Amino acid sequence: YHAGFGHYFLTASPEEAAAIDAGTIKGWARTGNQFKVQGVATSGYSAVCRFFSTSFSPQSSHFYTPSATECGSVKQNPNWQFEGNAFYVQSAATDGSCPANNNKVYRLYNNGQGGAPNHRYTDSLTVRSQMIGQGWIQEGAGTDGAAFCSEKTGGTSDPALALQNAQKMLSGTWSFSYTNNGSFQNDAFSFTKVVGDPASADAPPYAQGTNQYGLPVTARYNAQTAKMEIRSSFAIPATDY
């Protein structure tokens, strides 16, 4: 949060966050809030376009959107500079709903308060209510203004067993047969280490390695369903300033 501007800022870049925390980029302080996003392009996820503007001097502002249509429109606005894709998220449905095991991330607009536009993104209903109470306008899909979705990680009822199962996966090569869009496929995974979700201490451990094509794979054996669960790379925190 920038008290002088009355603005909020969001980053999923560890380097940028470190520079802000060190005071290299002055005026900003952490709010203590963050939510989880993907740092690399992931199947089923949308790129969040990041824009920057100095057209509201002496204030500057950033803007983020996972909407390809909105991103294309803002790129045509000479007041905004496209900085690239900030991170990747699952978009909320048109009714504002999110997939299971995801939180809604709400988008709020300051309605030009202070002479410069600014948006805040939060997965907290409490923060959402506070911002609306300060005159910010709810944007996004559905009745509560969901902009996109943020993964939440559940725990495991038996952490020791989950760790044992992940460790067992480190030996040998695992062969899989599956269908993809009606086409029969074969693959083989070799796991080299056990990893945990860096954003959630109670998340079950996974085995990590590569498939037969050299692509990274993260998976775990679910003893309750007796199935192998393949997942995307772990989400990273998007930090609210």
GROMACS .gro file of C-alpha atoms in nm, residues 35-196:
model
  162
   35PHE     CA    1  -0.316  -1.525  -0.265
   36LYS     CA    2  -0.181  -1.804  -0.484
   37VAL     CA    3  -0.122  -1.789  -0.859
   38GLN     CA    4   0.084  -1.975  -1.118
   39GLY     CA    5   0.416  -1.822  -1.219
   40VAL     CA    6   0.436  -2.006  -1.554
   41ALA     CA    7   0.189  -2.072  -1.834
   42THR     CA    8  -0.032  -2.363  -1.728
   43SER     CA    9  -0.305  -2.552  -1.914
   44GLY     CA   10  -0.649  -2.417  -1.823
   45TYR     CA   11  -0.507  -2.091  -1.685
   46SER     CA   12  -0.529  -1.740  -1.830
   47ALA     CA   13  -0.240  -1.495  -1.851
   48VAL     CA   14  -0.288  -1.184  -1.638
   49CYS     CA   15  -0.182  -0.879  -1.837
   50ARG     CA   16   0.000  -0.610  -1.639
   51PHE     CA   17  -0.009  -0.244  -1.739
   52PHE     CA   18   0.161   0.070  -1.603
   53SER     CA   19   0.066   0.436  -1.641
   54THR     CA   20   0.227   0.768  -1.549
   55SER     CA   21  -0.053   0.967  -1.714
   56PHE     CA   22  -0.193   1.070  -1.376
   57SER     CA   23   0.115   1.255  -1.246
   58PRO     CA   24   0.234   1.289  -0.975
   59GLN     CA   25   0.074   0.947  -0.917
   60SER     CA   26   0.138   0.634  -1.119
   61SER     CA   27  -0.076   0.323  -1.137
   62HIS     CA   28  -0.074  -0.044  -1.234
   63PHE     CA   29  -0.364  -0.241  -1.378
   64TYR     CA   30  -0.410  -0.619  -1.412
   65THR     CA   31  -0.660  -0.825  -1.609
   66PRO     CA   32  -0.696  -1.195  -1.698
   67SER     CA   33  -0.945  -1.105  -1.974
   68ALA     CA   34  -0.794  -1.134  -2.322
   69THR     CA   35  -1.059  -0.892  -2.452
   70GLU     CA   36  -0.990  -0.631  -2.185
   71CYS     CA   37  -0.615  -0.679  -2.225
   72GLY     CA   38  -0.641  -0.614  -2.598
   73SER     CA   39  -0.852  -0.304  -2.539
   74VAL     CA   40  -0.612  -0.153  -2.283
   75LYS     CA   41  -0.318  -0.219  -2.516
   76GLN     CA   42  -0.484   0.028  -2.758
   77ASN     CA   43  -0.500   0.299  -2.490
   78PRO     CA   44  -0.193   0.528  -2.520
   79ASN     CA   45  -0.216   0.611  -2.147
   80TRP     CA   46  -0.120   0.255  -2.049
   81GLN     CA   47   0.203   0.068  -2.115
   82PHE     CA   48   0.186  -0.313  -2.140
   83GLU     CA   49   0.456  -0.460  -1.914
   84GLY     CA   50   0.391  -0.828  -1.989
   85ASN     CA   51   0.216  -1.121  -1.825
   86ALA     CA   52   0.233  -1.087  -1.447
   87PHE     CA   53   0.115  -1.441  -1.361
   88TYR     CA   54  -0.147  -1.701  -1.456
   89VAL     CA   55  -0.488  -1.775  -1.302
   90GLN     CA   56  -0.809  -1.965  -1.357
   91SER     CA   57  -1.080  -1.724  -1.466
   92ALA     CA   58  -1.406  -1.706  -1.273
   93ALA     CA   59  -1.718  -1.829  -1.454
   94THR     CA   60  -1.968  -1.572  -1.580
   95ASP     CA   61  -2.173  -1.624  -1.261
   96GLY     CA   62  -1.864  -1.554  -1.050
   97SER     CA   63  -1.810  -1.913  -0.939
   98CYS     CA   64  -1.470  -2.085  -0.914
   99PRO     CA   65  -1.364  -2.451  -0.944
  100ALA     CA   66  -1.349  -2.670  -0.636
  101ASN     CA   67  -1.044  -2.611  -0.416
  102ASN     CA   68  -1.024  -2.247  -0.528
  103ASN     CA   69  -1.101  -1.915  -0.363
  104LYS     CA   70  -1.258  -1.621  -0.542
  105VAL     CA   71  -1.033  -1.317  -0.595
  106TYR     CA   72  -1.239  -0.999  -0.595
  107ARG     CA   73  -1.162  -0.689  -0.801
  108LEU     CA   74  -1.240  -0.344  -0.663
  109TYR     CA   75  -1.197  -0.003  -0.829
  110ASN     CA   76  -1.127   0.323  -0.645
  111ASN     CA   77  -1.358   0.519  -0.879
  112GLY     CA   78  -1.079   0.766  -0.950
  113GLN     CA   79  -1.036   0.875  -0.588
  114GLY     CA   80  -0.730   1.098  -0.548
  115GLY     CA   81  -0.718   1.176  -0.920
  116ALA     CA   82  -0.578   0.843  -1.044
  117PRO     CA   83  -0.740   0.504  -1.110
  118ASN     CA   84  -0.639   0.207  -0.898
  119HIS     CA   85  -0.767  -0.145  -0.844
  120ARG     CA   86  -0.729  -0.382  -0.552
  121TYR     CA   87  -0.746  -0.760  -0.579
  122THR     CA   88  -0.821  -0.968  -0.272
  123ASP     CA   89  -0.952  -1.313  -0.179
  124SER     CA   90  -1.075  -1.177   0.155
  125LEU     CA   91  -1.444  -1.097   0.197
  126THR     CA   92  -1.349  -0.881   0.496
  127VAL     CA   93  -1.110  -0.670   0.286
  128ARG     CA   94  -1.369  -0.654   0.008
  129SER     CA   95  -1.627  -0.515   0.251
  130GLN     CA   96  -1.376  -0.263   0.390
  131MET     CA   97  -1.293  -0.130   0.044
  132ILE     CA   98  -1.660  -0.096  -0.053
  133GLY     CA   99  -1.712   0.093   0.273
  134GLN     CA  100  -1.439   0.336   0.161
  135GLY     CA  101  -1.620   0.407  -0.165
  136TRP     CA  102  -1.447   0.153  -0.389
  137ILE     CA  103  -1.663  -0.008  -0.658
  138GLN     CA  104  -1.700  -0.383  -0.698
  139GLU     CA  105  -1.605  -0.516  -1.042
  140GLY     CA  106  -1.579  -0.866  -1.184
  141ALA     CA  107  -1.824  -1.151  -1.244
  142GLY     CA  108  -2.124  -1.252  -1.038
  143THR     CA  109  -2.299  -1.073  -0.756
  144ASP     CA  110  -1.981  -1.037  -0.548
  145GLY     CA  111  -1.742  -0.932  -0.826
  146ALA     CA  112  -1.502  -1.226  -0.870
  147ALA     CA  113  -1.219  -1.136  -1.108
  148PHE     CA  114  -1.050  -1.478  -1.109
  149CYS     CA  115  -0.975  -1.779  -0.889
  150SER     CA  116  -0.690  -1.867  -0.655
  151GLU     CA  117  -0.588  -2.220  -0.566
  152LYS     CA  118  -0.617  -2.328  -0.207
  153THR     CA  119  -0.440  -2.643  -0.085
  154GLY     CA  120  -0.602  -2.888   0.150
  155GLY     CA  121  -0.419  -3.092   0.411
  156THR     CA  122  -0.392  -3.465   0.462
  157SER     CA  123  -0.533  -3.672   0.745
  158ASP     CA  124  -0.217  -3.887   0.768
  159PRO     CA  125   0.098  -3.683   0.684
  160ALA     CA  126   0.334  -3.974   0.766
  161LEU     CA  127   0.159  -4.207   0.522
  162ALA     CA  128   0.151  -3.940   0.253
  163LEU     CA  129   0.527  -3.889   0.290
  164GLN     CA  130   0.591  -4.265   0.272
  165ASN     CA  131   0.386  -4.294  -0.047
  166ALA     CA  132   0.576  -4.005  -0.206
  167GLN     CA  133   0.912  -4.159  -0.112
  168LYS     CA  134   0.811  -4.494  -0.266
  169MET     CA  135   0.759  -4.319  -0.598
  170LEU     CA  136   1.131  -4.234  -0.618
  171SER     CA  137   1.226  -4.589  -0.717
  172GLY     CA  138   1.192  -4.716  -1.073
  173THR     CA  139   0.987  -4.580  -1.363
  174TRP     CA  140   0.609  -4.542  -1.354
  175SER     CA  141   0.427  -4.627  -1.677
  176PHE     CA  142   0.085  -4.478  -1.755
  177SER     CA  143  -0.180  -4.535  -2.018
  178TYR     CA  144  -0.459  -4.282  -2.059
  179THR     CA  145  -0.688  -4.118  -2.311
  180ASN     CA  146  -0.655  -3.756  -2.421
  181ASN     CA  147  -0.937  -3.614  -2.634
  182GLY     CA  148  -1.030  -3.967  -2.737
  183SER     CA  149  -0.672  -4.062  -2.828
  184PHE     CA  150  -0.492  -4.341  -2.642
  185GLN     CA  151  -0.159  -4.227  -2.494
  186ASN     CA  152   0.136  -4.386  -2.311
  187ASP     CA  153   0.386  -4.210  -2.088
  188ALA     CA  154   0.650  -4.294  -1.829
  189PHE     CA  155   0.752  -4.090  -1.525
  190SER     CA  156   1.078  -4.098  -1.328
  191PHE     CA  157   1.073  -3.919  -0.994
  192THR     CA  158   1.387  -3.788  -0.824
  193LYS     CA  159   1.276  -3.597  -0.514
  194VAL     CA  160   0.992  -3.533  -0.270
  195VAL     CA  161   0.863  -3.176  -0.259
  196GLY     CA  162   0.605  -2.986  -0.058
   0.00000   0.00000   0.00000
